[in-house]
PDB file of C-alpha atoms in Angstrom:
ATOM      1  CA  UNK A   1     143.160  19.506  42.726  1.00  0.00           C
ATOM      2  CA  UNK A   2     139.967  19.432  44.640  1.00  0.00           C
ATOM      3  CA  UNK A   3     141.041  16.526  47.099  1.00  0.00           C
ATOM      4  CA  UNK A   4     137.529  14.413  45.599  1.00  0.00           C
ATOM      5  CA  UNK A   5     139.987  12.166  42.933  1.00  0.00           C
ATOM      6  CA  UNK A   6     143.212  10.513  43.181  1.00  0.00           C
ATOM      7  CA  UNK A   7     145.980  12.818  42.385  1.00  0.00           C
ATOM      8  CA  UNK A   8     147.339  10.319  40.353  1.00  0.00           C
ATOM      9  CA  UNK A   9     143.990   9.223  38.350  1.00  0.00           C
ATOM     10  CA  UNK A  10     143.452  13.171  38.076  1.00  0.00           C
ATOM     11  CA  UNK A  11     146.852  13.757  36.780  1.00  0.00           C
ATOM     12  CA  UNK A  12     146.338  10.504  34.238  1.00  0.00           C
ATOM     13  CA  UNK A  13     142.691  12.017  33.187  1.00  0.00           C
ATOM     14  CA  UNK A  14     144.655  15.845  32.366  1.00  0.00           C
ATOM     15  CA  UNK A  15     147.095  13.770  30.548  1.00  0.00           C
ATOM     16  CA  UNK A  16     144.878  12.980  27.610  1.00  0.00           C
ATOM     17  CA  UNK A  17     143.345  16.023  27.031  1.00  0.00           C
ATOM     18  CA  UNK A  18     145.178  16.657  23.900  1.00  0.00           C
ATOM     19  CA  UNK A  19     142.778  19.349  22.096  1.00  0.00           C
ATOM     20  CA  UNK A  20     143.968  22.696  23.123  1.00  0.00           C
ATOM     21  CA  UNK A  21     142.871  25.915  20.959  1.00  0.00           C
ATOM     22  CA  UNK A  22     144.333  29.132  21.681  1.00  0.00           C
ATOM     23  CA  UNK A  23     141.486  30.345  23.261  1.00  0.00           C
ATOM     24  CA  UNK A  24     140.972  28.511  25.803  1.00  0.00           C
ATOM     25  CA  UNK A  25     144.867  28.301  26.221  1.00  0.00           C
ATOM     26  CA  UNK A  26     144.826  32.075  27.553  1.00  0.00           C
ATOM     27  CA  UNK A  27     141.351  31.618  29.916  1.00  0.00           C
ATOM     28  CA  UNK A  28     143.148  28.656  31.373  1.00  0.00           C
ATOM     29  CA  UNK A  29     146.478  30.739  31.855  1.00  0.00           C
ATOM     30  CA  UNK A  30     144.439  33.413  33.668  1.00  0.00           C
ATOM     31  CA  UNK A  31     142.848  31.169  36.021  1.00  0.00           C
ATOM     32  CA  UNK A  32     145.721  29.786  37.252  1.00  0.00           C
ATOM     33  CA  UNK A  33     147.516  33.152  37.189  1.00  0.00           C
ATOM     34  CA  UNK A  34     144.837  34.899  39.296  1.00  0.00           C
ATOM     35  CA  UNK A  35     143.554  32.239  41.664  1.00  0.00           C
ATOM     36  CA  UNK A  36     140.220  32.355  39.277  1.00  0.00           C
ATOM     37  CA  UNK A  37     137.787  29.285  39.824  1.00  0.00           C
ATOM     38  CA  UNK A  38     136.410  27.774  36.133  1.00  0.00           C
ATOM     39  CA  UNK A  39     135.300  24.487  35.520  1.00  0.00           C
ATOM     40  CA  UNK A  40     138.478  23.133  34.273  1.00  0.00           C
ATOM     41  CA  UNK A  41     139.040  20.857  30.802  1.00  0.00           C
ATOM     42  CA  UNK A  42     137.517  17.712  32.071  1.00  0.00           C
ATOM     43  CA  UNK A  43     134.125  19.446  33.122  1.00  0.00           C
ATOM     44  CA  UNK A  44     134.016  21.521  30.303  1.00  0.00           C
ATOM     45  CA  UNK A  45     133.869  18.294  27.883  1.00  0.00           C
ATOM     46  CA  UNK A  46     131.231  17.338  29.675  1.00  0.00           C
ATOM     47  CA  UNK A  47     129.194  20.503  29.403  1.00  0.00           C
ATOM     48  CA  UNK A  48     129.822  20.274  25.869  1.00  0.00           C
ATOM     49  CA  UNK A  49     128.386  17.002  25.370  1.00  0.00           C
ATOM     50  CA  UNK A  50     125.651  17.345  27.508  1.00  0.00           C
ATOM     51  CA  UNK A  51     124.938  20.196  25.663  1.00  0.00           C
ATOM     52  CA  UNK A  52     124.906  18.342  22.363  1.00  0.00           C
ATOM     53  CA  UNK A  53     122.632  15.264  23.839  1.00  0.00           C
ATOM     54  CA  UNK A  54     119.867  17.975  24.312  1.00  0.00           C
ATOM     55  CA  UNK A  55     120.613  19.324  20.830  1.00  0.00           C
ATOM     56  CA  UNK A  56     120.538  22.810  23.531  1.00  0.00           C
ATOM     57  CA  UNK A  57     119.809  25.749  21.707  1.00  0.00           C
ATOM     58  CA  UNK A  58     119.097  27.878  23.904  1.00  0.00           C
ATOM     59  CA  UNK A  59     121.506  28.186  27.147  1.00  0.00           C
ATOM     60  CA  UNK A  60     121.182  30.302  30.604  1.00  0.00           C
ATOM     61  CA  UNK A  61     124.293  30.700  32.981  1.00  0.00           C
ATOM     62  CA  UNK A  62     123.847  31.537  36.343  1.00  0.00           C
ATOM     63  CA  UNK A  63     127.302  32.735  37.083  1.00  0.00           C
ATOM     64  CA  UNK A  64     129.740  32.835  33.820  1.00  0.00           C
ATOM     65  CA  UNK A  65     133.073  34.422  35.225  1.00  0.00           C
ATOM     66  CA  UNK A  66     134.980  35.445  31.852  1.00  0.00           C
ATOM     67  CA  UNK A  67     133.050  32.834  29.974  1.00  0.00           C
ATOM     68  CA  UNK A  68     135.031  29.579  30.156  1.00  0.00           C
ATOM     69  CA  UNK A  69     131.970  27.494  30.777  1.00  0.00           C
ATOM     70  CA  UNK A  70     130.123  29.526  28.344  1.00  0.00           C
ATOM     71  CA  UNK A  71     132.959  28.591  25.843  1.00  0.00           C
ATOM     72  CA  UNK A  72     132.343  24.967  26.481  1.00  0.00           C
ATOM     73  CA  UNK A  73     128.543  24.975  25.593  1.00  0.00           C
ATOM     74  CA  UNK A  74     128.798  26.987  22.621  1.00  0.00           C
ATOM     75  CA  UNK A  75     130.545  23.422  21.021  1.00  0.00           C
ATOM     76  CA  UNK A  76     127.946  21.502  22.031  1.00  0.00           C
ATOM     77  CA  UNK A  77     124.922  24.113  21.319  1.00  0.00           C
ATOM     78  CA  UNK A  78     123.176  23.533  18.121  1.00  0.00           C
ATOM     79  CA  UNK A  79     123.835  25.761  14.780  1.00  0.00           C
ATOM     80  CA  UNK A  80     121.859  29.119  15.882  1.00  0.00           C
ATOM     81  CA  UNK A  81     121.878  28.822  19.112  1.00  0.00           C
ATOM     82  CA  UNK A  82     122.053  31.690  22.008  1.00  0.00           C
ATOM     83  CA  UNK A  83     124.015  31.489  25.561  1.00  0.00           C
ATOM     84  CA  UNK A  84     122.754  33.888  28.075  1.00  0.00           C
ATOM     85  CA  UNK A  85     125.638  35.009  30.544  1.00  0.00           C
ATOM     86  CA  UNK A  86     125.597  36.675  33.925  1.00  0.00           C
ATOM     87  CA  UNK A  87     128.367  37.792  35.843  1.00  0.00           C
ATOM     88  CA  UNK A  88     128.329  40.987  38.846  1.00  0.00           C
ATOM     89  CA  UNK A  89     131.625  41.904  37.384  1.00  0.00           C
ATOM     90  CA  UNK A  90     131.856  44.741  34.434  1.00  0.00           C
ATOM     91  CA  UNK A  91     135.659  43.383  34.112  1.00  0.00           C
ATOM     92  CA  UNK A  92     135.046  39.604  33.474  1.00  0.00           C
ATOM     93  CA  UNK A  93     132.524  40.836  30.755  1.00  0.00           C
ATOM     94  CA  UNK A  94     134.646  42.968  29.176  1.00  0.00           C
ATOM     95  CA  UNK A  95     137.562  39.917  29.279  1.00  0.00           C
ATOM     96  CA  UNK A  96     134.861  37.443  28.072  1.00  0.00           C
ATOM     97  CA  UNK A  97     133.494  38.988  25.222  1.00  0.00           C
ATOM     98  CA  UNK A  98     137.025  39.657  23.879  1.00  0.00           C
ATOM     99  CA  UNK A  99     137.625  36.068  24.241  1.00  0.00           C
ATOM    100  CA  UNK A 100     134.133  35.031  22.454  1.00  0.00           C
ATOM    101  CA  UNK A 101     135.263  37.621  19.937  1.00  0.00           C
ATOM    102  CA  UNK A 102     138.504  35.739  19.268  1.00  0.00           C
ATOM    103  CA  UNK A 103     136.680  32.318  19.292  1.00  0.00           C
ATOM    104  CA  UNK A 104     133.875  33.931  16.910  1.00  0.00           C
ATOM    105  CA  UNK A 105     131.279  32.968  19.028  1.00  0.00           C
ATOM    106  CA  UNK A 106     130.231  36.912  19.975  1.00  0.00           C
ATOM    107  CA  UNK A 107     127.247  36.483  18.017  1.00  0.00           C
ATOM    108  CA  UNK A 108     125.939  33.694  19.897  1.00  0.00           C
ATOM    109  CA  UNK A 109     126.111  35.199  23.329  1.00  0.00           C
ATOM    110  CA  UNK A 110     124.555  37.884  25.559  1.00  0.00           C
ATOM    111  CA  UNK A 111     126.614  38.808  28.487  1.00  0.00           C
ATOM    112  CA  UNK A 112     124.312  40.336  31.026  1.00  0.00           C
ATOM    113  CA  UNK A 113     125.728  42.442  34.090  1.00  0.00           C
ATOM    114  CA  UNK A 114     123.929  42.569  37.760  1.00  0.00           C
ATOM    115  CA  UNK A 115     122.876  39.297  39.740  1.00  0.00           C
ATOM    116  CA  UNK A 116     122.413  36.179  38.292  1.00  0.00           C
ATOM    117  CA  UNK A 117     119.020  35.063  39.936  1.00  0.00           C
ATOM    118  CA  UNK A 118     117.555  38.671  39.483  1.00  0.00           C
ATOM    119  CA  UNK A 119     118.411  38.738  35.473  1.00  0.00           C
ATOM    120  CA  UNK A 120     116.970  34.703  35.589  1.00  0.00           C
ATOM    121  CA  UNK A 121     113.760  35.834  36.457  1.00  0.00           C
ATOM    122  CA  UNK A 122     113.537  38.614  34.034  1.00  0.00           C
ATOM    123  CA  UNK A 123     114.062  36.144  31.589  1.00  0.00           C
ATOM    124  CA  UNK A 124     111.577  33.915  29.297  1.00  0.00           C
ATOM    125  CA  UNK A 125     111.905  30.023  28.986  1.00  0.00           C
ATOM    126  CA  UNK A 126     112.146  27.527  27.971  1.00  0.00           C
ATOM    127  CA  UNK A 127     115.637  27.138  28.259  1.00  0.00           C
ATOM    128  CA  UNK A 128     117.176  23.545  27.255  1.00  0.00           C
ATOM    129  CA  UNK A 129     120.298  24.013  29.594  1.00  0.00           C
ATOM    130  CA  UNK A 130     120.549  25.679  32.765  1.00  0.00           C
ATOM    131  CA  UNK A 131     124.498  26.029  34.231  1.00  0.00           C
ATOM    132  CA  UNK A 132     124.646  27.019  38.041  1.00  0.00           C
ATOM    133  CA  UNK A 133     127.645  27.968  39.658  1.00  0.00           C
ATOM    134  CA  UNK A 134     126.566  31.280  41.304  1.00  0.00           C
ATOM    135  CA  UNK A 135     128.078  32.011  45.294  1.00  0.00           C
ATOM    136  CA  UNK A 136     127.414  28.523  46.939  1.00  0.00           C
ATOM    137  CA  UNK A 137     124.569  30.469  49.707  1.00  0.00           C
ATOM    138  CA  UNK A 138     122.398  30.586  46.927  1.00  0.00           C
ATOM    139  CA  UNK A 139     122.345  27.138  45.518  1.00  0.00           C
ATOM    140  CA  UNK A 140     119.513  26.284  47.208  1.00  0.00           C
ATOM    141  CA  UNK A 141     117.263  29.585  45.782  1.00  0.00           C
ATOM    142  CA  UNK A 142     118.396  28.696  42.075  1.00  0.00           C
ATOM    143  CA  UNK A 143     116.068  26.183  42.111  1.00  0.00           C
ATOM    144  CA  UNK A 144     113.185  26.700  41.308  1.00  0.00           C
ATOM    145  CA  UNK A 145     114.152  29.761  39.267  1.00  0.00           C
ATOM    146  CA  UNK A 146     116.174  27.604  37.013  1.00  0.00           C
ATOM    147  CA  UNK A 147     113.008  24.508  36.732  1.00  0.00           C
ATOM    148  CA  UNK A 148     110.548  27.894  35.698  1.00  0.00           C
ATOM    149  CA  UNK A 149     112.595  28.187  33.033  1.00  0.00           C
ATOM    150  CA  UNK A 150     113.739  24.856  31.902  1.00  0.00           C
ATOM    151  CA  UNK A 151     111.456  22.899  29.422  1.00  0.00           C
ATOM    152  CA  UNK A 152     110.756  19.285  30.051  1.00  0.00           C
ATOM    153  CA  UNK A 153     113.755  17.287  29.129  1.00  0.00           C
ATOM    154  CA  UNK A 154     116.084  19.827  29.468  1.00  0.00           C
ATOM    155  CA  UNK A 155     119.223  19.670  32.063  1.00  0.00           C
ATOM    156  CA  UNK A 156     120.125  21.761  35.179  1.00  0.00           C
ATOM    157  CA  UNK A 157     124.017  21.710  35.703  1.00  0.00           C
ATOM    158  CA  UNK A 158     125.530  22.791  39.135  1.00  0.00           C
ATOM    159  CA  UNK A 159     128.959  22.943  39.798  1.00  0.00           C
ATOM    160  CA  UNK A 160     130.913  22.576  43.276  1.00  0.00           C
ATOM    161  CA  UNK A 161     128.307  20.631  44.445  1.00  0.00           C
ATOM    162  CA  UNK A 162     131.018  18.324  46.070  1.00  0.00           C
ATOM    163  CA  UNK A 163     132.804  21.476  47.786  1.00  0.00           C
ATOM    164  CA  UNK A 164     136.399  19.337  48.083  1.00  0.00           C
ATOM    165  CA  UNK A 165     134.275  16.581  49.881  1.00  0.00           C
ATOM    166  CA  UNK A 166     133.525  19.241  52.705  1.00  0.00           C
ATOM    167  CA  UNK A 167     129.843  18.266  51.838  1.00  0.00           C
ATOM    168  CA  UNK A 168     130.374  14.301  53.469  1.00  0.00           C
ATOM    169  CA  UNK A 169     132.188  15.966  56.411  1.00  0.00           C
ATOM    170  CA  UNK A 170     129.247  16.460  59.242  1.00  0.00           C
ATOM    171  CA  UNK A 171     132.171  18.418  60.667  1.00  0.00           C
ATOM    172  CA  UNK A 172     131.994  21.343  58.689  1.00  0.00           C
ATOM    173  CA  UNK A 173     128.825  23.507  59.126  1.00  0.00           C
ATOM    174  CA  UNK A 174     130.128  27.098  57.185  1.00  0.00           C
ATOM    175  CA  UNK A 175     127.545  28.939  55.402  1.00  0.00           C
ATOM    176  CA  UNK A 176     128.523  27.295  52.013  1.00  0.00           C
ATOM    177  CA  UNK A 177     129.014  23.808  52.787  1.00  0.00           C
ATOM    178  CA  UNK A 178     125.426  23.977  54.636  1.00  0.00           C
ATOM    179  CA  UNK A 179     123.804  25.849  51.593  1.00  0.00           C
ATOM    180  CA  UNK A 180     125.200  23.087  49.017  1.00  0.00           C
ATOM    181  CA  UNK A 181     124.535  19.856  51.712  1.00  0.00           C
ATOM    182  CA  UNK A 182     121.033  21.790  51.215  1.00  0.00           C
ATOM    183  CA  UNK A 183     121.034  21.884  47.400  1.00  0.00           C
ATOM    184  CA  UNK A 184     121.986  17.995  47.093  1.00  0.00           C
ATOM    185  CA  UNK A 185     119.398  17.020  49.239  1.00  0.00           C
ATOM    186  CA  UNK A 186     116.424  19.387  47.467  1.00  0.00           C
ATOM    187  CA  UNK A 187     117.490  18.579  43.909  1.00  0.00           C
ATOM    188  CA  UNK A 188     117.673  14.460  44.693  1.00  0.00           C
ATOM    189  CA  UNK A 189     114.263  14.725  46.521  1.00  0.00           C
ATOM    190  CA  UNK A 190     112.269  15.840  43.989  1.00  0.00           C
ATOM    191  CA  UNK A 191     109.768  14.177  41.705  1.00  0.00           C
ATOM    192  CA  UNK A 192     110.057  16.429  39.021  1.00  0.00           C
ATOM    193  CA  UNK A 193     114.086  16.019  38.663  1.00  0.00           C
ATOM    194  CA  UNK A 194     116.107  12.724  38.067  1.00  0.00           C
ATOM    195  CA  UNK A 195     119.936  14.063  39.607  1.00  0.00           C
ATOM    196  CA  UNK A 196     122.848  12.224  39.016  1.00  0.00           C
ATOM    197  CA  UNK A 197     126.021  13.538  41.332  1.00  0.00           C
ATOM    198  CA  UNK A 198     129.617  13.012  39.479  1.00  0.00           C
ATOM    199  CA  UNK A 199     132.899  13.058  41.558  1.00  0.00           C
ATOM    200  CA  UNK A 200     134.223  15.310  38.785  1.00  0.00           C
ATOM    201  CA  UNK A 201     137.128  17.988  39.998  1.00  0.00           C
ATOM    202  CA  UNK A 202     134.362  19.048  42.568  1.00  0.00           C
ATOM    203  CA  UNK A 203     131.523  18.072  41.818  1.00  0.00           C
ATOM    204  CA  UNK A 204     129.100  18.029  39.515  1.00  0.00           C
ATOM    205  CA  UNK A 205     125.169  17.759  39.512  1.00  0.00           C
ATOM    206  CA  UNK A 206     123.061  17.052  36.367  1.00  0.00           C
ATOM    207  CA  UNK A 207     119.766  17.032  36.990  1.00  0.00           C
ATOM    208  CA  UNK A 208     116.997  16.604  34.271  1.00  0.00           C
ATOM    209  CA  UNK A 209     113.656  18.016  34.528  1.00  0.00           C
ATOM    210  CA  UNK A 210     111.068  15.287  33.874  1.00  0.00           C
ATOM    211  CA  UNK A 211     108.320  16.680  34.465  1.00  0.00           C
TER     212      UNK A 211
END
């Protein structure tokens, strides 16, 4: 629970998620094991279908774990798609592409090892979806990495952007809450992005480049 929703209303909204494949069974069953932050169900959907109202072919995550979120976009991507993953971690890798192998969805992806931001900008756009949930200092420096390489229409997804509601308390002033208070206010001030913020779990931003 991230503290944002009504226990009860998010306990009602887990309650109807009735579509549960193997797969994702055994991520979700890790990340509660380990302590592991993903996306969750509910924000998952929504990846997918956000995914699917670009018809998003071609998808860059800054920050893919062991590829939950990267499972999510690949049923929304288009037929011949590609999802570009990055992750610091050799081990979540390794544990995602045996779960993409499982899912058959290997084919589609390219896990890539070493900082997100650093393999972004060896990269070539457009992109159609750019998914953000890299350590919350950075937020504010994905930016305009992520808008190089996102085509005109295309969406830029953050996660955590809520940070359990830390981000409303003028209170709190850590390192991460600042860098995210940061990120809301750059990607809702510009003229070149139209951001919608959704109290989902914690938090999610969807901005679309409009220019």
């Amino acid at each position: 629970m991230s503290g944002i929703v009504d226990a009860k209303v998010e306990k009602y909204i887990s309650s109807l998620d009735g579509k549960q494949d193997s797969v994702r069974r055994q991520m979700e069953e890790i990340a509660r094991g380990n302590g592991f932050p993903i996306v969750g169900p509910q924000v998952g959907r929504l990846l997918s279908i956000l995914a699917r109202s670009v018809n998003a072919r071609r998808i860059l995550e800054l920050g893919s774990g062991y590829g939950y979120s990267a499972l999510w976009f690949a049923r929304g991507m288009q037929e011949g798609g590609s999802i570009d993953c990055t992750d610091l971690s050799t081990e979540n890798r390794d544990l995602a592409l045996r779960f993409f192998r499982e899912a058959g969805i290997e084919k589609f992806v390219t896990f890539h090892v070493g900082d997100a931001l650093e393999v972004a900008r060896a990269q070539t756009g457009p992109f159609d979806v750019v998914f953000n949930d890299i350590d919350k200092p950075d937020y504010p420096r994905s930016i305009p990495v992520a808008l190089q390489l996102l085509r005109v229409g295309g969406l830029f997804i953050t996660d955590n952007v809520l940070w359990s509601g830390k981000v409303a308390d003028q209170r709190k002033a850590d390192q991460d809450t600042a860098a995210i208070r940061q990120f809301n206010q750059m990607v809702c001030s510009r003229d070149d992005l139209e951001t919608a913020i959704l109290p989902l779990r914690d938090g999610v931003a969807v901005c679309q480049k409009v220019r």
